[in-house]
Amino acid sequence: MAKHKTPLLDELESGPWPSFVSDVKQEAEVRAKNEKGVEYQIPVEVCDDLLGVLELSYADGETHWKHGGIVGVFGYGGGVIGRYCDQPEMFPGVAHFHTVRVAQPTAKYYTTEFLNKIIDIWDMRGSGLTNMHGSTGDIVFLGTTTPQLEEIFFELTHNADVDLGGSGSNLRTPAACLGMSRCEYACYDAQALCYDMTMEFQDELHRPAFPYKFKFKFDACPNSCVCALARSDFSVVGIWKDEIRIDQEAVAAYVGGEFKPNAGAHSGRDWGAFDIQKEVVDLCPGKCIKYADGKLEINDKECMHCMHCINTMPRALMIGNDRGASILCGAKAPILDGPQLSSLLVPFIKVEEPFDEVKEVVENIWDWWMEEGKNRERLGETMRRMGFQKLLEVTGIKADPRHVQEPRHNPYIFWKAEDVDGPWERDVNEYRKRHQR
């Protein structure tokens, strides 16, 4: 029987979607029955009291969680987020309710054996509640007490062969898409780069030394399945330099209705008869596609690599063969200065082991940001405050027309005379001619 009455939380179970309230109630019942005979190291009533304190927060219109100090494991400055309840007498089961972040494997590939190991640890030494995954990417263990932290850390590292993730003003746990393991559009091995960068920068992940958090995310193609462009300070997005490959016979099959567009997915609506002009040509943001006399043509110099045409007709179009990645910087959520998308820093780079070129860019950025960044200022905010030109200078990257969103309408780049001599001047003038209204 539930320890606390929760009429407000019960309303969250009445909708059509699964509710976290139901999950917490289920775990409370499991712990009360304890049919497996687990030797719980934290109060059995932890899940009941969690529901109770949340109900009280809903009723009072204010949180009853407080940050009562720094907690963690010896030698690490991150990985544990301290949480205490301000009503410990009323809810003793959550007097301590610390969160433990656990580093996810690259691309989130798990074995059943691994999952069983970590859940057995958490059932005994925590609340049994998890978040798979947090927005950063980590496996999130929700709710344990201070005396259990070192025990959890020891068992994770020695029995499950996994480390803590990042928290605080440090490098957060890097995240990658499935990459070449599953995706035919992958332009580089995102899993390999993610793993290598994680191993390379362990100190920055566990010992906070930055002005604020810093996130790596690796998308192997422009479909951006981990949404690196919007969610990371340093985005590596797969791209190709040469032409999109076209199979004209397959194009005809799509137009004739032999192949279903969008890989057969309904996308929440009935496509009806496929209209290549309406569904592909007119929706191209670069206006670089033309379909005439039964032939599809693409002006690849104007292609924005949005992937729409390829996703719509995957059997007819394929990415090019000269593959690598673009590096973009500065995305963040709305904390100090509003939400911000990444800005293009390196238009194209070959992403090959040992990935030294990528690491060099990272280290140059960190040297500058740690020197110039203000407290709790993300990289993107430092870029806006000091100018994108400064970022180009500290990374040793020459200004490129592709850094400019709109010629003469974007003051982001301030051109110097020496930057537009010779071939640079021709590139800039050609760019302006193509985009003049």
CSV table of C-alpha atoms in Angstrom, one decimal:
chain,number,residue,atom,x,y,z
A,1,MET,CA,0.0,0.0,0.0
A,2,ALA,CA,1.3,3.5,-0.9
A,3,LYS,CA,2.8,5.4,2.0
A,4,HIS,CA,1.6,8.8,0.8
A,5,LYS,CA,-1.5,10.0,-0.9
A,6,THR,CA,-0.7,11.6,-4.3
A,7,PRO,CA,-3.9,12.9,-5.9
A,8,LEU,CA,-2.1,15.5,-8.0
A,9,LEU,CA,0.5,13.0,-9.3
A,10,ASP,CA,-2.2,10.5,-10.0
A,11,GLU,CA,-3.6,12.9,-12.7
A,12,LEU,CA,-0.4,12.3,-14.6
A,13,GLU,CA,-1.4,8.7,-15.1
A,14,SER,CA,-4.7,9.5,-16.7
A,15,GLY,CA,-3.5,10.6,-20.1
A,16,PRO,CA,-2.7,8.4,-23.2
A,17,TRP,CA,1.0,8.4,-22.7
A,18,PRO,CA,3.1,6.3,-20.3
A,19,SER,CA,3.8,8.1,-17.0
A,20,PHE,CA,6.9,8.2,-14.9
A,21,VAL,CA,4.6,8.2,-11.9
A,22,SER,CA,3.5,4.7,-12.8
A,23,ASP,CA,7.1,3.6,-13.1
A,24,VAL,CA,8.0,5.0,-9.7
A,25,LYS,CA,4.9,3.3,-8.1
A,26,GLN,CA,5.9,0.0,-9.7
A,27,GLU,CA,9.4,0.2,-8.3
A,28,ALA,CA,8.0,1.1,-4.9
A,29,GLU,CA,5.9,-2.1,-5.0
A,30,VAL,CA,8.9,-4.2,-6.1
A,31,ARG,CA,11.0,-2.9,-3.2
A,32,ALA,CA,8.2,-3.4,-0.7
A,33,LYS,CA,7.8,-7.1,-1.8
A,34,ASN,CA,11.5,-7.7,-2.4
A,35,GLU,CA,10.8,-11.1,-3.9
A,36,LYS,CA,14.5,-11.3,-5.1
A,37,GLY,CA,15.8,-10.8,-1.6
A,38,VAL,CA,18.1,-7.9,-2.6
A,39,GLU,CA,20.1,-6.5,0.4
A,40,TYR,CA,19.0,-2.9,0.0
A,41,GLN,CA,21.6,-0.4,1.2
A,42,ILE,CA,19.4,2.6,1.2
A,43,PRO,CA,15.9,3.0,2.8
A,44,VAL,CA,13.3,0.7,1.3
A,45,GLU,CA,10.7,3.6,1.3
A,46,VAL,CA,12.9,5.7,-1.1
A,47,CYS,CA,10.4,5.5,-4.0
A,48,ASP,CA,7.4,6.1,-1.8
A,49,ASP,CA,9.0,9.1,-0.3
A,50,LEU,CA,10.0,10.3,-3.7
A,51,LEU,CA,6.4,10.4,-4.8
A,52,GLY,CA,5.5,12.1,-1.5
A,53,VAL,CA,8.0,14.9,-1.9
A,54,LEU,CA,7.0,15.5,-5.5
A,55,GLU,CA,3.3,15.7,-4.5
A,56,LEU,CA,4.2,18.2,-1.8
A,57,SER,CA,6.1,20.3,-4.4
A,58,TYR,CA,3.1,20.3,-6.7
A,59,ALA,CA,0.8,21.3,-3.8
A,60,ASP,CA,3.1,24.1,-2.6
A,61,GLY,CA,4.2,25.3,-6.0
A,62,GLU,CA,7.9,25.2,-5.1
A,63,THR,CA,10.6,22.6,-5.1
A,64,HIS,CA,11.6,20.8,-1.9
A,65,TRP,CA,15.0,19.8,-3.2
A,66,LYS,CA,18.1,21.7,-2.1
A,67,HIS,CA,21.8,21.6,-2.9
A,68,GLY,CA,23.4,20.9,0.4
A,69,GLY,CA,27.0,20.8,-0.6
A,70,ILE,CA,29.4,19.0,-2.9
A,71,VAL,CA,29.5,15.2,-3.0
A,72,GLY,CA,31.4,12.9,-5.2
A,73,VAL,CA,34.0,10.2,-5.3
A,74,PHE,CA,37.7,10.5,-4.4
A,75,GLY,CA,39.8,12.0,-7.1
A,76,TYR,CA,36.8,13.0,-9.3
A,77,GLY,CA,35.3,16.4,-9.6
A,78,GLY,CA,32.3,15.3,-11.6
A,79,GLY,CA,29.9,12.4,-12.2
A,80,VAL,CA,27.8,12.9,-9.1
A,81,ILE,CA,25.1,15.5,-8.6
A,82,GLY,CA,24.3,16.1,-5.0
A,83,ARG,CA,20.6,16.3,-4.0
A,84,TYR,CA,19.0,16.6,-0.6
A,85,CYS,CA,15.4,17.0,0.5
A,86,ASP,CA,14.5,20.0,2.7
A,87,GLN,CA,11.9,17.9,4.6
A,88,PRO,CA,14.0,15.0,5.8
A,89,GLU,CA,11.8,14.3,8.8
A,90,MET,CA,8.7,14.0,6.6
A,91,PHE,CA,10.5,12.0,3.8
A,92,PRO,CA,13.5,10.2,5.4
A,93,GLY,CA,13.8,7.9,2.4
A,94,VAL,CA,15.0,10.8,0.2
A,95,ALA,CA,16.9,12.8,2.8
A,96,HIS,CA,19.8,12.1,0.4
A,97,PHE,CA,18.9,11.5,-3.2
A,98,HIS,CA,22.1,11.9,-5.2
A,99,THR,CA,22.2,11.3,-9.0
A,100,VAL,CA,25.1,9.3,-10.4
A,101,ARG,CA,26.0,9.7,-14.1
A,102,VAL,CA,27.5,6.7,-15.8
A,103,ALA,CA,29.3,7.0,-19.2
A,104,GLN,CA,27.3,5.3,-22.0
A,105,PRO,CA,29.1,3.2,-24.6
A,106,THR,CA,29.7,5.0,-27.9
A,107,ALA,CA,26.5,5.0,-29.9
A,108,LYS,CA,24.7,3.4,-26.9
A,109,TYR,CA,25.3,-0.2,-27.9
A,110,TYR,CA,24.7,-2.5,-24.9
A,111,THR,CA,24.9,-6.2,-24.1
A,112,THR,CA,22.3,-7.8,-21.8
A,113,GLU,CA,25.1,-8.9,-19.5
A,114,PHE,CA,26.3,-5.3,-19.1
A,115,LEU,CA,22.8,-4.0,-18.4
A,116,ASN,CA,22.2,-6.7,-15.8
A,117,LYS,CA,25.4,-5.9,-14.0
A,118,ILE,CA,24.7,-2.2,-13.7
A,119,ILE,CA,21.1,-2.6,-12.7
A,120,ASP,CA,22.0,-5.2,-10.0
A,121,ILE,CA,24.5,-2.6,-8.6
A,122,TRP,CA,21.8,0.1,-8.6
A,123,ASP,CA,19.0,-2.1,-7.2
A,124,MET,CA,21.2,-2.8,-4.1
A,125,ARG,CA,22.9,0.6,-3.6
A,126,GLY,CA,20.4,3.0,-5.1
A,127,SER,CA,16.7,3.6,-5.7
A,128,GLY,CA,16.5,1.2,-8.7
A,129,LEU,CA,15.2,4.2,-10.8
A,130,THR,CA,17.1,5.1,-14.0
A,131,ASN,CA,16.9,7.5,-16.8
A,132,MET,CA,18.0,5.9,-20.1
A,133,HIS,CA,19.4,8.5,-21.1
A,134,GLY,CA,19.9,12.0,-19.9
A,135,SER,CA,20.0,14.8,-22.4
A,136,THR,CA,23.8,14.8,-22.2
A,137,GLY,CA,23.7,11.1,-23.1
A,138,ASP,CA,24.8,9.4,-19.8
A,139,ILE,CA,23.0,6.5,-18.1
A,140,VAL,CA,21.5,8.4,-15.2
A,141,PHE,CA,21.1,6.6,-11.8
A,142,LEU,CA,18.5,8.5,-9.8
A,143,GLY,CA,18.7,8.5,-6.0
A,144,THR,CA,21.3,7.2,-3.6
A,145,THR,CA,22.9,8.2,-0.3
A,146,THR,CA,26.3,9.7,0.4
A,147,PRO,CA,27.8,6.5,2.0
A,148,GLN,CA,27.0,4.5,-1.1
A,149,LEU,CA,28.8,6.7,-3.6
A,150,GLU,CA,32.3,5.1,-3.2
A,151,GLU,CA,30.8,1.6,-3.2
A,152,ILE,CA,28.9,2.3,-6.4
A,153,PHE,CA,32.0,3.8,-8.1
A,154,PHE,CA,34.1,0.7,-7.1
A,155,GLU,CA,31.5,-1.8,-8.4
A,156,LEU,CA,31.0,0.1,-11.6
A,157,THR,CA,34.7,0.4,-12.4
A,158,HIS,CA,35.8,-3.1,-11.2
A,159,ASN,CA,32.7,-5.3,-11.9
A,160,ALA,CA,31.0,-3.6,-14.9
A,161,ASP,CA,34.2,-2.0,-16.5
A,162,VAL,CA,32.5,1.4,-16.9
A,163,ASP,CA,33.4,4.9,-15.7
A,164,LEU,CA,31.4,7.8,-14.4
A,165,GLY,CA,30.2,10.5,-16.8
A,166,GLY,CA,30.7,14.2,-16.7
A,167,SER,CA,29.0,16.9,-14.6
A,168,GLY,CA,29.9,20.4,-13.6
A,169,SER,CA,32.2,22.8,-15.4
A,170,ASN,CA,34.1,20.1,-17.4
A,171,LEU,CA,34.0,18.1,-20.5
A,172,ARG,CA,30.7,16.2,-20.6
A,173,THR,CA,30.4,12.6,-21.8
A,174,PRO,CA,30.9,12.6,-25.6
A,175,ALA,CA,28.1,11.2,-27.6
A,176,ALA,CA,27.9,9.7,-31.1
A,177,CYS,CA,25.4,8.4,-33.6
A,178,LEU,CA,25.4,4.8,-34.8
A,179,GLY,CA,27.7,5.8,-37.6
A,180,MET,CA,29.2,3.2,-39.9
A,181,SER,CA,27.9,0.4,-37.8
A,182,ARG,CA,24.3,0.9,-39.2
A,183,CYS,CA,24.2,4.0,-41.5
A,184,GLU,CA,24.9,3.9,-45.2
A,185,TYR,CA,25.3,7.7,-45.2
A,186,ALA,CA,28.1,7.8,-42.6
A,187,CYS,CA,30.9,10.0,-43.9
A,188,TYR,CA,33.3,9.1,-41.1
A,189,ASP,CA,33.6,6.6,-38.2
A,190,ALA,CA,31.7,8.6,-35.5
A,191,GLN,CA,32.0,5.8,-33.0
A,192,ALA,CA,35.8,5.5,-33.4
A,193,LEU,CA,36.2,9.3,-33.0
A,194,CYS,CA,33.9,9.5,-30.0
A,195,TYR,CA,35.8,6.7,-28.2
A,196,ASP,CA,39.2,8.1,-29.1
A,197,MET,CA,38.3,11.6,-27.9
A,198,THR,CA,36.8,10.2,-24.7
A,199,MET,CA,40.0,8.3,-23.9
A,200,GLU,CA,42.2,11.2,-24.9
A,201,PHE,CA,40.5,13.8,-22.7
A,202,GLN,CA,39.7,11.8,-19.5
A,203,ASP,CA,41.2,14.4,-17.2
A,204,GLU,CA,39.0,17.2,-18.6
A,205,LEU,CA,36.0,14.9,-18.2
A,206,HIS,CA,36.6,14.1,-14.5
A,207,ARG,CA,38.4,17.2,-13.2
A,208,PRO,CA,36.5,20.4,-13.8
A,209,ALA,CA,38.7,23.2,-15.1
A,210,PHE,CA,36.6,25.0,-17.6
A,211,PRO,CA,34.5,28.2,-17.3
A,212,TYR,CA,31.4,26.1,-17.8
A,213,LYS,CA,30.3,22.8,-19.4
A,214,PHE,CA,31.7,21.7,-22.7
A,215,LYS,CA,30.0,19.0,-25.0
A,216,PHE,CA,31.3,17.0,-27.9
A,217,LYS,CA,28.8,15.4,-30.2
A,218,PHE,CA,29.6,13.4,-33.3
A,219,ASP,CA,27.1,13.0,-36.3
A,220,ALA,CA,28.4,10.8,-39.1
A,221,CYS,CA,26.2,12.5,-41.7
A,222,PRO,CA,24.0,15.6,-42.1
A,223,ASN,CA,20.9,13.8,-40.9
A,224,SER,CA,22.3,14.6,-37.4
A,225,CYS,CA,20.8,11.8,-35.3
A,226,VAL,CA,22.4,13.1,-32.1
A,227,CYS,CA,21.5,16.7,-33.1
A,228,ALA,CA,25.1,17.9,-32.7
A,229,LEU,CA,24.4,21.2,-34.4
A,230,ALA,CA,22.0,22.3,-31.7
A,231,ARG,CA,23.3,20.5,-28.6
A,232,SER,CA,27.0,20.7,-28.4
A,233,ASP,CA,29.9,23.2,-28.1
A,234,PHE,CA,31.9,21.2,-30.5
A,235,SER,CA,30.1,19.4,-33.3
A,236,VAL,CA,31.7,17.1,-35.9
A,237,VAL,CA,29.2,16.5,-38.7
A,238,GLY,CA,29.9,14.1,-41.6
A,239,ILE,CA,29.9,15.7,-45.1
A,240,TRP,CA,31.1,15.0,-48.6
A,241,LYS,CA,32.8,17.3,-51.0
A,242,ASP,CA,32.1,15.8,-54.4
A,243,GLU,CA,28.8,15.2,-56.3
A,244,ILE,CA,25.7,13.4,-55.1
A,245,ARG,CA,25.5,10.1,-57.1
A,246,ILE,CA,22.3,9.8,-59.2
A,247,ASP,CA,20.7,6.6,-60.5
A,248,GLN,CA,18.4,7.9,-63.3
A,249,GLU,CA,16.6,4.6,-63.7
A,250,ALA,CA,15.7,4.6,-60.0
A,251,VAL,CA,14.5,8.3,-60.3
A,252,ALA,CA,12.2,7.1,-63.1
A,253,ALA,CA,10.9,4.3,-60.8
A,254,TYR,CA,10.0,6.8,-58.1
A,255,VAL,CA,8.3,9.1,-60.6
A,256,GLY,CA,6.4,6.1,-62.1
A,257,GLY,CA,5.3,4.9,-58.6
A,258,GLU,CA,7.4,1.7,-58.7
A,259,PHE,CA,9.3,2.8,-55.6
A,260,LYS,CA,7.7,4.4,-52.6
A,261,PRO,CA,9.3,7.7,-51.6
A,262,ASN,CA,10.7,8.3,-48.1
A,263,ALA,CA,11.8,4.7,-47.9
A,264,GLY,CA,8.1,3.7,-47.7
A,265,ALA,CA,7.6,5.6,-44.4
A,266,HIS,CA,4.2,7.3,-44.2
A,267,SER,CA,5.4,10.3,-42.3
A,268,GLY,CA,2.0,10.8,-40.7
A,269,ARG,CA,0.3,11.4,-44.0
A,270,ASP,CA,-0.7,9.8,-47.3
A,271,TRP,CA,1.9,10.8,-50.0
A,272,GLY,CA,-0.5,9.9,-52.7
A,273,ALA,CA,1.0,9.9,-56.2
A,274,PHE,CA,4.6,11.0,-55.9
A,275,ASP,CA,5.2,14.5,-57.4
A,276,ILE,CA,9.0,14.9,-57.7
A,277,GLN,CA,8.6,18.6,-58.5
A,278,LYS,CA,6.6,19.3,-55.4
A,279,GLU,CA,8.3,16.9,-53.0
A,280,VAL,CA,11.9,17.2,-54.0
A,281,VAL,CA,12.7,20.1,-56.4
A,282,ASP,CA,10.6,22.8,-54.8
A,283,LEU,CA,11.7,21.9,-51.3
A,284,CYS,CA,15.4,22.1,-52.0
A,285,PRO,CA,16.8,25.0,-49.8
A,286,GLY,CA,19.7,25.6,-52.2
A,287,LYS,CA,17.4,25.6,-55.3
A,288,CYS,CA,20.0,23.4,-56.9
A,289,ILE,CA,17.8,20.6,-58.3
A,290,LYS,CA,16.1,20.5,-61.7
A,291,TYR,CA,13.9,17.8,-63.2
A,292,ALA,CA,13.2,18.0,-66.9
A,293,ASP,CA,12.6,15.6,-69.7
A,294,GLY,CA,12.7,12.6,-67.3
A,295,LYS,CA,16.2,13.5,-66.0
A,296,LEU,CA,17.2,14.8,-62.6
A,297,GLU,CA,20.1,17.3,-62.4
A,298,ILE,CA,21.8,18.7,-59.3
A,299,ASN,CA,24.1,21.7,-59.2
A,300,ASP,CA,26.3,20.4,-56.4
A,301,LYS,CA,28.1,23.7,-55.9
A,302,GLU,CA,24.9,25.1,-54.5
A,303,CYS,CA,24.0,22.0,-52.5
A,304,MET,CA,23.5,22.7,-48.8
A,305,HIS,CA,23.7,19.0,-47.9
A,306,CYS,CA,20.4,19.0,-46.1
A,307,MET,CA,19.8,15.3,-47.1
A,308,HIS,CA,16.1,15.9,-48.0
A,309,CYS,CA,16.4,14.7,-51.6
A,310,ILE,CA,18.4,11.7,-50.5
A,311,ASN,CA,16.1,10.8,-47.7
A,312,THR,CA,13.1,11.1,-50.0
A,313,MET,CA,14.6,9.0,-52.8
A,314,PRO,CA,17.2,6.8,-51.1
A,315,ARG,CA,17.3,4.3,-54.0
A,316,ALA,CA,18.0,7.0,-56.5
A,317,LEU,CA,20.4,9.3,-54.8
A,318,MET,CA,23.5,8.6,-52.7
A,319,ILE,CA,26.1,10.8,-50.9
A,320,GLY,CA,29.4,11.4,-52.7
A,321,ASN,CA,32.6,9.4,-52.3
A,322,ASP,CA,35.0,12.2,-51.1
A,323,ARG,CA,33.9,12.1,-47.4
A,324,GLY,CA,35.0,13.8,-44.2
A,325,ALA,CA,33.4,16.2,-41.8
A,326,SER,CA,32.7,19.8,-40.9
A,327,ILE,CA,33.5,21.2,-37.5
A,328,LEU,CA,31.1,23.6,-35.9
A,329,CYS,CA,31.2,25.4,-32.6
A,330,GLY,CA,29.1,27.2,-30.1
A,331,ALA,CA,25.6,25.6,-29.8
A,332,LYS,CA,23.9,25.7,-26.4
A,333,ALA,CA,20.5,25.8,-24.6
A,334,PRO,CA,19.0,29.0,-23.3
A,335,ILE,CA,20.9,29.7,-20.1
A,336,LEU,CA,22.5,33.2,-20.1
A,337,ASP,CA,22.1,34.5,-23.6
A,338,GLY,CA,19.3,32.5,-25.3
A,339,PRO,CA,19.5,29.4,-27.4
A,340,GLN,CA,22.2,29.3,-30.1
A,341,LEU,CA,23.1,27.0,-33.0
A,342,SER,CA,26.6,26.0,-33.9
A,343,SER,CA,28.7,28.2,-36.3
A,344,LEU,CA,30.8,26.7,-39.0
A,345,LEU,CA,34.5,26.7,-38.1
A,346,VAL,CA,36.2,24.1,-40.3
A,347,PRO,CA,34.3,23.6,-43.6
A,348,PHE,CA,35.9,20.2,-44.4
A,349,ILE,CA,38.4,18.0,-42.7
A,350,LYS,CA,39.4,14.3,-43.3
A,351,VAL,CA,38.5,12.4,-40.2
A,352,GLU,CA,41.1,9.7,-39.9
A,353,GLU,CA,43.0,8.0,-37.1
A,354,PRO,CA,44.7,9.1,-34.9
A,355,PHE,CA,42.4,12.2,-35.3
A,356,ASP,CA,45.3,14.6,-34.6
A,357,GLU,CA,43.8,17.4,-36.7
A,358,VAL,CA,40.5,17.4,-34.8
A,359,LYS,CA,42.3,17.3,-31.4
A,360,GLU,CA,44.5,20.3,-32.4
A,361,VAL,CA,41.4,22.4,-33.1
A,362,VAL,CA,39.9,21.3,-29.7
A,363,GLU,CA,43.0,22.2,-27.7
A,364,ASN,CA,43.4,25.6,-29.4
A,365,ILE,CA,39.8,26.4,-28.5
A,366,TRP,CA,40.2,25.3,-24.9
A,367,ASP,CA,43.4,27.4,-24.4
A,368,TRP,CA,41.5,30.5,-25.6
A,369,TRP,CA,38.2,29.8,-23.8
A,370,MET,CA,39.8,29.0,-20.4
A,371,GLU,CA,41.8,32.2,-20.7
A,372,GLU,CA,39.0,34.5,-21.9
A,373,GLY,CA,35.7,32.8,-20.8
A,374,LYS,CA,33.8,34.2,-17.9
A,375,ASN,CA,32.4,32.1,-15.1
A,376,ARG,CA,29.4,30.0,-16.3
A,377,GLU,CA,29.9,31.2,-19.9
A,378,ARG,CA,29.6,28.6,-22.6
A,379,LEU,CA,31.9,28.7,-25.6
A,380,GLY,CA,29.1,30.1,-27.8
A,381,GLU,CA,28.7,33.0,-25.5
A,382,THR,CA,32.4,33.8,-25.5
A,383,MET,CA,32.3,33.6,-29.3
A,384,ARG,CA,29.5,36.1,-29.4
A,385,ARG,CA,31.1,38.5,-26.9
A,386,MET,CA,34.6,38.5,-28.5
A,387,GLY,CA,33.7,37.9,-32.1
A,388,PHE,CA,34.0,34.9,-34.5
A,389,GLN,CA,37.0,36.5,-36.0
A,390,LYS,CA,38.9,36.0,-32.8
A,391,LEU,CA,38.0,32.3,-32.8
A,392,LEU,CA,39.5,32.0,-36.3
A,393,GLU,CA,42.7,33.7,-35.1
A,394,VAL,CA,43.2,31.5,-32.1
A,395,THR,CA,42.6,28.3,-34.1
A,396,GLY,CA,44.8,29.4,-37.0
A,397,ILE,CA,41.9,29.0,-39.5
A,398,LYS,CA,41.8,31.4,-42.4
A,399,ALA,CA,38.5,33.2,-43.1
A,400,ASP,CA,36.4,31.5,-45.7
A,401,PRO,CA,33.3,32.7,-47.6
A,402,ARG,CA,31.5,29.8,-46.1
A,403,HIS,CA,31.8,31.4,-42.7
A,404,VAL,CA,29.4,34.1,-43.8
A,405,GLN,CA,25.7,33.5,-43.8
A,406,GLU,CA,24.8,36.4,-46.1
A,407,PRO,CA,27.3,38.6,-48.0
A,408,ARG,CA,27.3,42.2,-46.8
A,409,HIS,CA,24.4,41.5,-44.4
A,410,ASN,CA,26.4,39.6,-41.8
A,411,PRO,CA,29.0,41.6,-39.7
A,412,TYR,CA,30.2,38.3,-38.2
A,413,ILE,CA,33.4,38.3,-40.2
A,414,PHE,CA,35.5,41.5,-40.6
A,415,TRP,CA,37.7,41.0,-43.7
A,416,LYS,CA,41.2,42.2,-43.6
A,417,ALA,CA,43.0,43.4,-46.8
A,418,GLU,CA,45.5,40.5,-46.7
A,419,ASP,CA,42.6,38.0,-46.5
A,420,VAL,CA,41.1,38.9,-49.8
A,421,ASP,CA,44.2,39.1,-52.0
A,422,GLY,CA,44.7,36.8,-55.0
A,423,PRO,CA,42.5,33.7,-55.0
A,424,TRP,CA,40.5,34.7,-51.9
A,425,GLU,CA,39.2,37.8,-53.7
A,426,ARG,CA,38.0,35.7,-56.6
A,427,ASP,CA,36.3,33.3,-54.2
A,428,VAL,CA,34.5,36.1,-52.4
A,429,ASN,CA,33.4,37.9,-55.6
A,430,GLU,CA,32.1,34.6,-57.1
A,431,TYR,CA,30.2,33.9,-53.9
A,432,ARG,CA,28.6,37.3,-54.0
A,433,LYS,CA,27.6,37.0,-57.7
A,434,ARG,CA,25.9,33.7,-57.0
A,435,HIS,CA,23.9,35.0,-54.1
A,436,GLN,CA,23.1,38.6,-55.1
A,437,ARG,CA,19.4,39.2,-55.3
